[in-house]
mmCIF file of C-alpha atoms in Angstrom:
data_model
loop_
_atom_site.group_PDB
_atom_site.id
_atom_site.type_symbol
_atom_site.label_atom_id
_atom_site.label_comp_id
_atom_site.label_asym_id
_atom_site.label_seq_id
_atom_site.Cartn_x
_atom_site.Cartn_y
_atom_site.Cartn_z
ATOM 1 C CA MET A 41 -80.529 135.524 -65.618
ATOM 2 C CA LYS A 42 -78.166 134.416 -62.861
ATOM 3 C CA ILE A 43 -75.314 132.384 -64.345
ATOM 4 C CA ALA A 44 -72.493 130.522 -62.597
ATOM 5 C CA LEU A 45 -69.429 129.674 -64.676
ATOM 6 C CA LEU A 46 -67.020 127.275 -62.982
ATOM 7 C CA SER A 47 -63.357 126.554 -63.616
ATOM 8 C CA TYR A 48 -60.599 124.768 -61.718
ATOM 9 C CA SER A 49 -57.837 127.374 -61.605
ATOM 10 C CA THR A 50 -57.038 131.077 -61.616
ATOM 11 C CA ARG A 51 -54.037 130.599 -63.902
ATOM 12 C CA PRO A 52 -53.725 131.056 -67.674
ATOM 13 C CA ARG A 53 -54.821 127.780 -69.225
ATOM 14 C CA GLY A 54 -57.068 127.743 -72.292
ATOM 15 C CA GLY A 55 -60.239 126.799 -70.433
ATOM 16 C CA VAL A 56 -59.655 129.519 -67.841
ATOM 17 C CA VAL A 57 -59.057 132.146 -70.538
ATOM 18 C CA HIS A 58 -62.287 130.993 -72.202
ATOM 19 C CA THR A 59 -64.219 131.200 -68.933
ATOM 20 C CA LEU A 60 -63.185 134.780 -68.193
ATOM 21 C CA HIS A 61 -63.836 136.110 -71.689
ATOM 22 C CA LEU A 62 -67.232 134.385 -71.837
ATOM 23 C CA ALA A 63 -68.155 135.722 -68.396
ATOM 24 C CA GLU A 64 -67.248 139.294 -69.376
ATOM 25 C CA ALA A 65 -69.139 139.055 -72.668
ATOM 26 C CA LEU A 66 -72.252 137.680 -70.936
ATOM 27 C CA ALA A 67 -72.058 140.446 -68.331
ATOM 28 C CA ALA A 68 -71.776 143.008 -71.146
ATOM 29 C CA LEU A 69 -75.129 141.668 -72.419
ATOM 30 C CA GLY A 70 -76.644 142.507 -69.035
ATOM 31 C CA GLU A 71 -76.561 139.066 -67.424
ATOM 32 C CA ASP A 72 -75.698 138.442 -63.761
ATOM 33 C CA VAL A 73 -72.545 136.299 -63.977
ATOM 34 C CA THR A 74 -70.422 134.779 -61.235
ATOM 35 C CA VAL A 75 -67.200 132.883 -61.890
ATOM 36 C CA TRP A 76 -66.304 130.221 -59.345
ATOM 37 C CA THR A 77 -62.868 128.668 -59.179
ATOM 38 C CA LEU A 78 -60.192 127.269 -56.882
ATOM 39 C CA GLY A 79 -57.438 129.541 -55.613
ATOM 40 C CA ARG A 80 -54.432 127.232 -55.742
ATOM 41 C CA GLY A 81 -51.252 127.952 -53.853
ATOM 42 C CA GLY A 82 -52.662 131.016 -52.120
ATOM 43 C CA ASP A 83 -54.084 132.685 -55.253
ATOM 44 C CA THR A 84 -56.734 135.266 -54.375
ATOM 45 C CA GLY A 85 -57.321 136.550 -57.899
ATOM 46 C CA PHE A 86 -57.060 135.537 -61.541
ATOM 47 C CA PHE A 87 -53.957 135.888 -63.697
ATOM 48 C CA ARG A 88 -55.428 139.074 -65.179
ATOM 49 C CA PRO A 89 -57.865 141.773 -64.093
ATOM 50 C CA VAL A 90 -61.500 140.791 -64.620
ATOM 51 C CA SER A 91 -64.325 143.193 -65.455
ATOM 52 C CA PRO A 92 -66.004 144.479 -62.282
ATOM 53 C CA ALA A 93 -69.324 143.500 -63.890
ATOM 54 C CA VAL A 94 -68.395 139.855 -63.192
ATOM 55 C CA ARG A 95 -68.637 138.522 -59.641
ATOM 56 C CA LEU A 96 -65.725 136.343 -58.528
ATOM 57 C CA ARG A 97 -65.813 133.542 -55.987
ATOM 58 C CA ILE A 98 -62.331 132.125 -55.458
ATOM 59 C CA VAL A 99 -62.363 129.154 -53.107
ATOM 60 C CA PRO A 100 -59.103 128.738 -51.161
ATOM 61 C CA PHE A 101 -57.269 125.568 -52.113
ATOM 62 C CA PRO A 102 -54.036 125.498 -50.111
ATOM 63 C CA ASP A 103 -51.212 123.176 -50.933
ATOM 64 C CA ARG A 104 -51.169 120.146 -48.684
ATOM 65 C CA ALA A 105 -48.678 120.436 -45.829
ATOM 66 C CA PRO A 106 -45.372 118.679 -46.578
ATOM 67 C CA GLY A 107 -45.203 115.140 -45.256
ATOM 68 C CA PRO A 108 -43.351 111.890 -45.713
ATOM 69 C CA VAL A 109 -45.552 111.002 -48.726
ATOM 70 C CA ALA A 110 -46.286 113.595 -51.406
ATOM 71 C CA GLU A 111 -49.858 114.160 -52.560
ATOM 72 C CA THR A 112 -50.520 112.231 -55.763
ATOM 73 C CA VAL A 113 -52.229 113.679 -58.820
ATOM 74 C CA GLY A 114 -55.248 111.476 -58.093
ATOM 75 C CA GLU A 115 -55.490 112.683 -54.503
ATOM 76 C CA ARG A 116 -55.181 116.289 -55.635
ATOM 77 C CA VAL A 117 -57.971 115.798 -58.171
ATOM 78 C CA LEU A 118 -60.298 114.319 -55.539
ATOM 79 C CA ARG A 119 -59.452 117.082 -53.047
ATOM 80 C CA SER A 120 -60.108 119.707 -55.745
ATOM 81 C CA ILE A 121 -63.548 118.268 -56.480
ATOM 82 C CA ALA A 122 -64.472 118.014 -52.800
ATOM 83 C CA THR A 123 -63.283 121.555 -51.992
ATOM 84 C CA LEU A 124 -65.258 123.166 -54.801
ATOM 85 C CA ARG A 125 -68.335 120.991 -54.097
ATOM 86 C CA ASP A 126 -68.365 121.982 -50.427
ATOM 87 C CA ALA A 127 -68.176 125.694 -51.256
ATOM 88 C CA PHE A 128 -70.599 125.912 -54.182
ATOM 89 C CA ASP A 129 -74.375 126.204 -53.770
ATOM 90 C CA PRO A 130 -76.256 125.930 -57.092
ATOM 91 C CA ALA A 131 -79.571 127.154 -55.631
ATOM 92 C CA PRO A 132 -79.191 130.894 -56.464
ATOM 93 C CA TYR A 133 -78.387 130.267 -60.136
ATOM 94 C CA ASP A 134 -80.578 129.742 -63.186
ATOM 95 C CA ILE A 135 -77.644 128.225 -65.104
ATOM 96 C CA VAL A 136 -74.661 126.294 -63.757
ATOM 97 C CA HIS A 137 -71.994 125.894 -66.447
ATOM 98 C CA ALA A 138 -68.786 123.924 -65.806
ATOM 99 C CA GLN A 139 -65.756 124.351 -68.038
ATOM 100 C CA ASP A 140 -63.683 121.281 -67.066
ATOM 101 C CA CYS A 141 -64.011 117.861 -65.513
ATOM 102 C CA ILE A 142 -63.126 118.955 -61.965
ATOM 103 C CA SER A 143 -65.805 121.639 -61.765
ATOM 104 C CA ALA A 144 -68.337 119.385 -63.535
ATOM 105 C CA ASN A 145 -67.737 116.662 -60.944
ATOM 106 C CA ALA A 146 -68.089 119.209 -58.165
ATOM 107 C CA VAL A 147 -71.515 120.485 -59.245
ATOM 108 C CA GLY A 148 -73.173 117.383 -60.746
ATOM 109 C CA ARG A 149 -75.784 117.890 -63.474
ATOM 110 C CA CYS A 150 -74.969 121.080 -65.324
ATOM 111 C CA VAL A 151 -74.078 122.584 -68.680
ATOM 112 C CA ARG A 152 -70.587 121.369 -69.580
ATOM 113 C CA THR A 153 -68.213 122.728 -72.188
ATOM 114 C CA VAL A 154 -66.060 119.916 -73.548
ATOM 115 C CA HIS A 155 -63.021 121.769 -74.854
ATOM 116 C CA HIS A 156 -61.301 118.560 -75.915
ATOM 117 C CA ILE A 157 -61.492 114.879 -75.044
ATOM 118 C CA ASP A 158 -58.426 113.414 -73.396
ATOM 119 C CA HIS A 159 -57.376 109.975 -72.190
ATOM 120 C CA PHE A 160 -55.824 109.682 -68.748
ATOM 121 C CA THR A 161 -54.032 106.848 -66.958
ATOM 122 C CA THR A 162 -54.427 108.171 -63.402
ATOM 123 C CA PRO A 163 -57.541 106.262 -62.195
ATOM 124 C CA GLU A 164 -59.088 109.167 -60.289
ATOM 125 C CA LEU A 165 -58.572 111.540 -63.200
ATOM 126 C CA ALA A 166 -59.897 109.024 -65.736
ATOM 127 C CA ALA A 167 -63.050 108.574 -63.623
ATOM 128 C CA CYS A 168 -63.426 112.344 -63.223
ATOM 129 C CA HIS A 169 -63.126 112.798 -66.981
ATOM 130 C CA GLU A 170 -65.677 110.049 -67.727
ATOM 131 C CA ARG A 171 -68.305 111.341 -65.286
ATOM 132 C CA ALA A 172 -67.899 114.863 -66.639
ATOM 133 C CA LEU A 173 -68.736 113.626 -70.142
ATOM 134 C CA VAL A 174 -71.699 111.470 -69.149
ATOM 135 C CA GLU A 175 -73.502 113.230 -66.291
ATOM 136 C CA PRO A 176 -74.079 116.842 -67.489
ATOM 137 C CA HIS A 177 -77.567 117.477 -68.859
ATOM 138 C CA THR A 178 -76.279 119.701 -71.682
ATOM 139 C CA HIS A 179 -73.005 119.745 -73.612
ATOM 140 C CA VAL A 180 -71.234 122.492 -75.527
ATOM 141 C CA CYS A 181 -68.207 121.892 -77.765
ATOM 142 C CA VAL A 182 -65.964 124.527 -79.300
ATOM 143 C CA SER A 183 -65.648 122.646 -82.611
ATOM 144 C CA ALA A 184 -67.690 120.184 -84.650
ATOM 145 C CA ALA A 185 -64.846 117.645 -84.584
ATOM 146 C CA VAL A 186 -64.975 117.385 -80.790
ATOM 147 C CA ALA A 187 -68.777 117.261 -80.864
ATOM 148 C CA GLU A 188 -68.590 114.296 -83.233
ATOM 149 C CA GLU A 189 -66.023 112.584 -81.022
ATOM 150 C CA LEU A 190 -68.355 113.042 -78.059
ATOM 151 C CA ARG A 191 -71.318 111.666 -80.016
ATOM 152 C CA ALA A 192 -69.421 108.681 -81.384
ATOM 153 C CA GLY A 193 -67.750 107.701 -78.125
ATOM 154 C CA TRP A 194 -70.351 108.604 -75.508
ATOM 155 C CA GLY A 195 -73.638 109.035 -77.340
ATOM 156 C CA ARG A 196 -73.989 112.644 -76.204
ATOM 157 C CA SER A 197 -75.093 115.430 -78.506
ATOM 158 C CA ALA A 198 -73.506 118.862 -78.141
ATOM 159 C CA GLN A 199 -74.190 122.420 -79.207
ATOM 160 C CA VAL A 200 -71.177 123.723 -81.170
ATOM 161 C CA ILE A 201 -70.184 127.243 -80.112
ATOM 162 C CA PRO A 202 -66.655 128.229 -81.194
ATOM 163 C CA ASN A 203 -64.336 130.282 -79.023
ATOM 164 C CA GLY A 204 -64.082 133.988 -79.430
ATOM 165 C CA VAL A 205 -60.796 135.825 -79.851
ATOM 166 C CA ALA A 206 -59.644 139.097 -78.294
ATOM 167 C CA TYR A 207 -58.746 140.260 -81.791
ATOM 168 C CA ASP A 208 -57.793 143.891 -81.176
ATOM 169 C CA ARG A 209 -55.581 142.921 -78.262
ATOM 170 C CA PHE A 210 -53.325 140.843 -80.535
ATOM 171 C CA ALA A 211 -53.767 142.732 -83.814
ATOM 172 C CA ALA A 212 -52.761 146.165 -82.511
ATOM 173 C CA THR A 213 -49.846 145.652 -80.134
ATOM 174 C CA ASP A 214 -47.431 148.353 -79.054
ATOM 175 C CA PRO A 215 -44.414 148.606 -81.423
ATOM 176 C CA ALA A 216 -42.058 149.346 -78.529
ATOM 177 C CA ALA A 217 -43.245 146.236 -76.686
ATOM 178 C CA ARG A 218 -42.694 144.093 -79.787
ATOM 179 C CA ALA A 219 -39.266 145.590 -80.238
ATOM 180 C CA GLY A 220 -38.450 144.771 -76.627
ATOM 181 C CA TRP A 221 -39.116 141.087 -77.221
ATOM 182 C CA ARG A 222 -37.096 141.133 -80.458
ATOM 183 C CA ASP A 223 -34.171 142.820 -78.739
ATOM 184 C CA ARG A 224 -34.255 140.148 -76.040
ATOM 185 C CA LEU A 225 -34.899 137.063 -78.198
ATOM 186 C CA GLY A 226 -33.877 137.872 -81.771
ATOM 187 C CA ARG A 227 -35.765 135.882 -84.416
ATOM 188 C CA TYR A 228 -37.924 133.176 -82.883
ATOM 189 C CA VAL A 229 -40.541 130.504 -83.352
ATOM 190 C CA LEU A 230 -43.049 130.702 -80.508
ATOM 191 C CA THR A 231 -45.291 128.116 -78.909
ATOM 192 C CA VAL A 232 -47.641 128.764 -75.991
ATOM 193 C CA GLY A 233 -48.879 126.130 -73.571
ATOM 194 C CA GLY A 234 -45.861 124.700 -71.825
ATOM 195 C CA ILE A 235 -44.145 121.334 -72.145
ATOM 196 C CA GLU A 236 -46.525 118.393 -71.967
ATOM 197 C CA PRO A 237 -47.545 115.336 -74.007
ATOM 198 C CA ARG A 238 -50.812 116.765 -75.367
ATOM 199 C CA LYS A 239 -48.972 119.780 -76.755
ATOM 200 C CA GLY A 240 -46.612 117.620 -78.834
ATOM 201 C CA SER A 241 -43.622 119.237 -77.165
ATOM 202 C CA LEU A 242 -41.109 116.501 -77.979
ATOM 203 C CA ASP A 243 -42.069 116.566 -81.661
ATOM 204 C CA LEU A 244 -41.527 120.327 -81.705
ATOM 205 C CA LEU A 245 -38.123 119.883 -80.116
ATOM 206 C CA GLU A 246 -37.129 117.393 -82.827
ATOM 207 C CA ALA A 247 -38.464 119.744 -85.492
ATOM 208 C CA TYR A 248 -36.500 122.657 -84.067
ATOM 209 C CA ALA A 249 -33.257 120.682 -84.219
ATOM 210 C CA LEU A 250 -33.924 120.055 -87.919
ATOM 211 C CA LEU A 251 -34.983 123.663 -88.538
ATOM 212 C CA ARG A 252 -31.715 125.049 -87.145
ATOM 213 C CA ALA A 253 -29.756 123.433 -89.947
ATOM 214 C CA GLY A 254 -31.174 125.987 -92.362
ATOM 215 C CA HIS A 255 -31.972 128.740 -89.863
ATOM 216 C CA PRO A 256 -29.212 128.693 -87.242
ATOM 217 C CA GLY A 257 -30.112 132.084 -85.816
ATOM 218 C CA VAL A 258 -33.757 131.284 -85.046
ATOM 219 C CA ARG A 259 -34.646 130.397 -81.472
ATOM 220 C CA LEU A 260 -37.475 128.263 -80.140
ATOM 221 C CA VAL A 261 -39.403 130.076 -77.398
ATOM 222 C CA VAL A 262 -41.865 128.264 -75.121
ATOM 223 C CA ALA A 263 -44.310 130.283 -73.015
ATOM 224 C CA GLY A 264 -46.848 129.116 -70.455
ATOM 225 C CA GLY A 265 -46.948 125.932 -68.454
ATOM 226 C CA GLU A 266 -49.303 126.056 -65.441
ATOM 227 C CA THR A 267 -51.150 122.748 -65.151
ATOM 228 C CA LEU A 268 -52.728 120.568 -62.506
ATOM 229 C CA PHE A 269 -51.070 117.427 -63.815
ATOM 230 C CA ASP A 270 -47.645 115.992 -63.094
ATOM 231 C CA TYR A 271 -45.529 116.024 -66.258
ATOM 232 C CA ARG A 272 -42.139 115.864 -64.551
ATOM 233 C CA ASP A 273 -41.181 112.623 -66.327
ATOM 234 C CA TYR A 274 -42.076 114.122 -69.702
ATOM 235 C CA ARG A 275 -40.176 117.290 -68.886
ATOM 236 C CA ALA A 276 -37.139 115.190 -67.921
ATOM 237 C CA ARG A 277 -37.339 113.461 -71.322
ATOM 238 C CA TRP A 278 -37.578 116.876 -73.005
ATOM 239 C CA ASP A 279 -34.492 118.165 -71.155
ATOM 240 C CA ALA A 280 -32.505 115.016 -71.915
ATOM 241 C CA ARG A 281 -33.452 115.094 -75.591
ATOM 242 C CA ALA A 282 -32.612 118.801 -75.894
ATOM 243 C CA ALA A 283 -29.144 118.029 -74.522
ATOM 244 C CA GLU A 284 -28.729 115.136 -76.983
ATOM 245 C CA LEU A 285 -29.759 117.351 -79.900
ATOM 246 C CA GLY A 286 -27.557 120.221 -78.723
ATOM 247 C CA VAL A 287 -30.396 122.770 -78.688
ATOM 248 C CA GLU A 288 -31.328 125.271 -75.993
ATOM 249 C CA PRO A 289 -34.924 126.457 -76.272
ATOM 250 C CA VAL A 290 -35.899 129.561 -74.337
ATOM 251 C CA LEU A 291 -38.380 128.592 -71.610
ATOM 252 C CA LEU A 292 -40.240 131.675 -70.417
ATOM 253 C CA GLY A 293 -42.787 129.949 -68.189
ATOM 254 C CA PRO A 294 -46.038 131.877 -67.595
ATOM 255 C CA VAL A 295 -45.842 135.301 -69.238
ATOM 256 C CA PRO A 296 -47.694 138.255 -67.640
ATOM 257 C CA ASP A 297 -50.987 138.736 -69.432
ATOM 258 C CA ASP A 298 -50.253 142.305 -70.460
ATOM 259 C CA ARG A 299 -46.972 141.249 -72.117
ATOM 260 C CA LEU A 300 -48.280 138.207 -73.981
ATOM 261 C CA PRO A 301 -49.773 139.929 -77.075
ATOM 262 C CA ALA A 302 -46.487 141.645 -77.945
ATOM 263 C CA LEU A 303 -44.585 138.375 -77.449
ATOM 264 C CA VAL A 304 -46.934 136.687 -79.913
ATOM 265 C CA ALA A 305 -46.884 139.548 -82.418
ATOM 266 C CA ALA A 306 -43.076 139.738 -82.434
ATOM 267 C CA ALA A 307 -42.674 136.049 -83.331
ATOM 268 C CA ASP A 308 -41.533 135.046 -86.810
ATOM 269 C CA ALA A 309 -43.760 131.967 -86.721
ATOM 270 C CA PHE A 310 -46.117 130.245 -84.296
ATOM 271 C CA ALA A 311 -45.905 126.474 -83.817
ATOM 272 C CA PHE A 312 -48.925 124.511 -82.626
ATOM 273 C CA PRO A 313 -48.100 120.781 -82.832
ATOM 274 C CA SER A 314 -50.753 119.620 -80.337
ATOM 275 C CA ARG A 315 -51.816 115.990 -80.465
ATOM 276 C CA LYS A 316 -55.213 116.774 -78.930
ATOM 277 C CA GLU A 317 -57.102 120.058 -79.278
ATOM 278 C CA GLY A 318 -60.640 121.313 -79.269
ATOM 279 C CA PHE A 319 -60.111 124.653 -80.999
ATOM 280 C CA GLY A 320 -56.648 126.174 -80.620
ATOM 281 C CA LEU A 321 -57.228 129.561 -79.015
ATOM 282 C CA ALA A 322 -53.525 130.447 -78.710
ATOM 283 C CA ALA A 323 -53.043 129.685 -82.401
ATOM 284 C CA MET A 324 -56.027 131.855 -83.329
ATOM 285 C CA GLU A 325 -54.507 134.698 -81.316
ATOM 286 C CA ALA A 326 -51.329 134.316 -83.378
ATOM 287 C CA LEU A 327 -53.380 134.729 -86.557
ATOM 288 C CA ALA A 328 -54.919 137.884 -85.105
ATOM 289 C CA ALA A 329 -51.374 139.182 -84.656
ATOM 290 C CA GLY A 330 -50.543 138.377 -88.288
ATOM 291 C CA VAL A 331 -48.002 135.680 -87.386
ATOM 292 C CA PRO A 332 -47.515 132.705 -89.747
ATOM 293 C CA LEU A 333 -49.031 129.590 -88.198
ATOM 294 C CA VAL A 334 -47.956 125.939 -88.427
ATOM 295 C CA VAL A 335 -50.212 123.355 -86.789
ATOM 296 C CA ARG A 336 -50.402 119.581 -86.577
ATOM 297 C CA ASP A 337 -52.577 118.048 -89.268
ATOM 298 C CA LEU A 338 -55.591 117.066 -87.156
ATOM 299 C CA PRO A 339 -59.240 117.081 -88.330
ATOM 300 C CA VAL A 340 -60.189 119.617 -85.686
ATOM 301 C CA LEU A 341 -57.405 121.999 -86.715
ATOM 302 C CA ARG A 342 -58.305 121.593 -90.397
ATOM 303 C CA GLU A 343 -61.855 122.532 -89.431
ATOM 304 C CA VAL A 344 -60.849 125.581 -87.399
ATOM 305 C CA PHE A 345 -57.941 127.015 -89.410
ATOM 306 C CA GLY A 346 -58.442 125.870 -93.023
ATOM 307 C CA PRO A 347 -56.429 127.976 -95.501
ATOM 308 C CA ALA A 348 -55.030 130.257 -92.786
ATOM 309 C CA ALA A 349 -52.453 127.728 -91.499
ATOM 310 C CA ARG A 350 -49.763 125.390 -92.732
ATOM 311 C CA PHE A 351 -50.245 121.768 -91.655
ATOM 312 C CA ALA A 352 -47.658 119.148 -90.710
ATOM 313 C CA THR A 353 -47.554 115.652 -89.255
ATOM 314 C CA THR A 354 -44.037 114.423 -88.465
ATOM 315 C CA PRO A 355 -41.210 116.472 -86.941
ATOM 316 C CA ALA A 356 -39.582 116.602 -90.387
ATOM 317 C CA HIS A 357 -42.775 117.971 -91.925
ATOM 318 C CA LEU A 358 -43.127 120.422 -89.046
ATOM 319 C CA ALA A 359 -39.566 121.663 -89.564
ATOM 320 C CA ALA A 360 -40.141 122.083 -93.297
ATOM 321 C CA ALA A 361 -43.397 123.986 -92.777
ATOM 322 C CA LEU A 362 -41.781 126.266 -90.204
ATOM 323 C CA GLY A 363 -38.910 126.858 -92.613
ATOM 324 C CA ARG A 364 -41.355 127.973 -95.299
ATOM 325 C CA ALA A 365 -43.163 130.188 -92.811
ATOM 326 C CA LEU A 366 -39.849 131.868 -91.962
ATOM 327 C CA THR A 367 -38.751 132.471 -95.544
ATOM 328 C CA VAL A 368 -41.794 132.728 -97.835
ATOM 329 C CA GLU A 369 -43.927 135.846 -97.719
ATOM 330 C CA ASP A 370 -47.565 134.793 -98.031
ATOM 331 C CA PRO A 371 -49.759 137.886 -97.774
ATOM 332 C CA ALA A 372 -52.892 135.989 -98.868
ATOM 333 C CA ARG A 373 -52.515 133.446 -96.072
ATOM 334 C CA ARG A 374 -51.746 136.206 -93.569
ATOM 335 C CA ALA A 375 -54.861 138.133 -94.633
ATOM 336 C CA ALA A 376 -56.956 134.973 -94.403
ATOM 337 C CA GLY A 377 -55.666 134.433 -90.888
ATOM 338 C CA ARG A 378 -56.528 137.923 -89.728
ATOM 339 C CA GLU A 379 -59.987 137.678 -91.324
ATOM 340 C CA LEU A 380 -60.621 134.313 -89.662
ATOM 341 C CA ALA A 381 -59.556 135.562 -86.224
ATOM 342 C CA ALA A 382 -61.629 138.731 -86.533
ATOM 343 C CA ALA A 383 -64.719 136.645 -87.302
ATOM 344 C CA HIS A 384 -64.536 134.860 -83.922
ATOM 345 C CA THR A 385 -65.859 137.314 -81.348
ATOM 346 C CA TRP A 386 -66.632 136.752 -77.694
ATOM 347 C CA ALA A 387 -69.781 138.835 -78.117
ATOM 348 C CA GLU A 388 -71.136 136.325 -80.624
ATOM 349 C CA ALA A 389 -70.061 133.397 -78.450
ATOM 350 C CA ALA A 390 -71.922 134.987 -75.526
ATOM 351 C CA ARG A 391 -75.084 135.544 -77.588
ATOM 352 C CA ARG A 392 -75.084 131.900 -78.647
ATOM 353 C CA HIS A 393 -74.539 130.716 -75.083
ATOM 354 C CA LEU A 394 -77.338 132.950 -73.886
ATOM 355 C CA ALA A 395 -79.723 131.507 -76.486
ATOM 356 C CA LEU A 396 -78.833 128.026 -75.251
ATOM 357 C CA TYR A 397 -79.323 129.014 -71.612
ATOM 358 C CA ARG A 398 -82.746 130.480 -72.367
ATOM 359 C CA SER A 399 -83.792 127.320 -74.173
ATOM 360 C CA LEU A 400 -82.898 125.288 -71.087
ATOM 361 C CA ARG A 401 -85.290 127.295 -68.918
ATOM 362 C CA ARG A 402 -88.348 126.162 -70.890
ATOM 363 C CA PRO A 403 -90.571 123.579 -69.207
ATOM 364 C CA GLY A 404 -89.254 120.064 -69.775
ATOM 365 C CA ALA A 405 -86.028 121.285 -71.377
ATOM 366 C CA LEU A 406 -83.859 119.401 -68.879
ATOM 367 C CA THR A 407 -85.671 116.085 -69.144
ATOM 368 C CA PRO A 408 -82.809 113.687 -69.969
ATOM 369 C CA PRO A 409 -83.060 112.708 -73.648
ATOM 370 C CA ALA A 410 -82.304 109.234 -74.914
ATOM 371 C CA ALA A 411 -78.620 108.911 -75.702
ATOM 372 C CA ALA A 412 -77.759 109.309 -79.366
ATOM 373 C CA GLY A 413 -76.595 106.173 -81.118
ATOM 374 C CA PRO A 414 -72.882 105.594 -81.632
#
């Protein structure tokens, strides 16, 4: 079967990580898989090496030449869609599977993975998001909570196929590499994903200020941050609030892929205060590494993490839960976390995707069904 998986970037965001692991697992099952994406800012490859069994098609997407008026987020979204649409030909493929709203808009009717449902204020992005929920012929969600949100809000049914986890990569990290991070950072609470509203970054900052009262030597470390969207105003609020609180988090930015597992494994706790999530892949990787996990109390995160995580709502609750994670040994919770992470394999995710793809090739399978009731 010839399969095209489409993403919007070569850089390490959750949907891109998902796309590459799924592509490699499908190729390992003997399928002919091509990943299409945009090469932003001169990128000619992904943030990590990709199995040679997977074909790569990286469409150049240069930055717009400087001018008197900067390109807006909306203009960049529309240019991204048009660039990928012009380059991509669906004809050679049996399955076209988009992983985000930009690639779904570029290819039209397709399989679409809805990783999470967001709400945007930029008109072009809001329209892109809406079309990418309504127009695909088939939907996949990585959790039942998101599938229910899609059904209730848009009348679309989805196949639930959870993410896999590169378990061994995070469970068996090099001791010297972990020690290197500890020598550099000391004791630390880690979060991965950058500084943005959806990640609950300001709440984590407030929680960290409270946490330091009882744990003055613990640092807050933030890794990651590549995104298409413009969060400069939010980042300015973060910086101003950090100064007001008298705290200095360590901002690593994107961390090289080969160094990320040791960074995660060396953390004393992992904070995941997202306001919107579909699964929480970075948090599941922390469980694979045996790191205590504190997440926001959301239905989707209750579904995914259950007894393996501590849950919190307000910054005060988040600080208290992180404090317990730093001081209370909980081998049962740690074991539950490792067991949960080990159960989520990319091989199983690929098998379930492949079963779905095969079902779509039956006669009449792509006849649009009546929308499910709200």
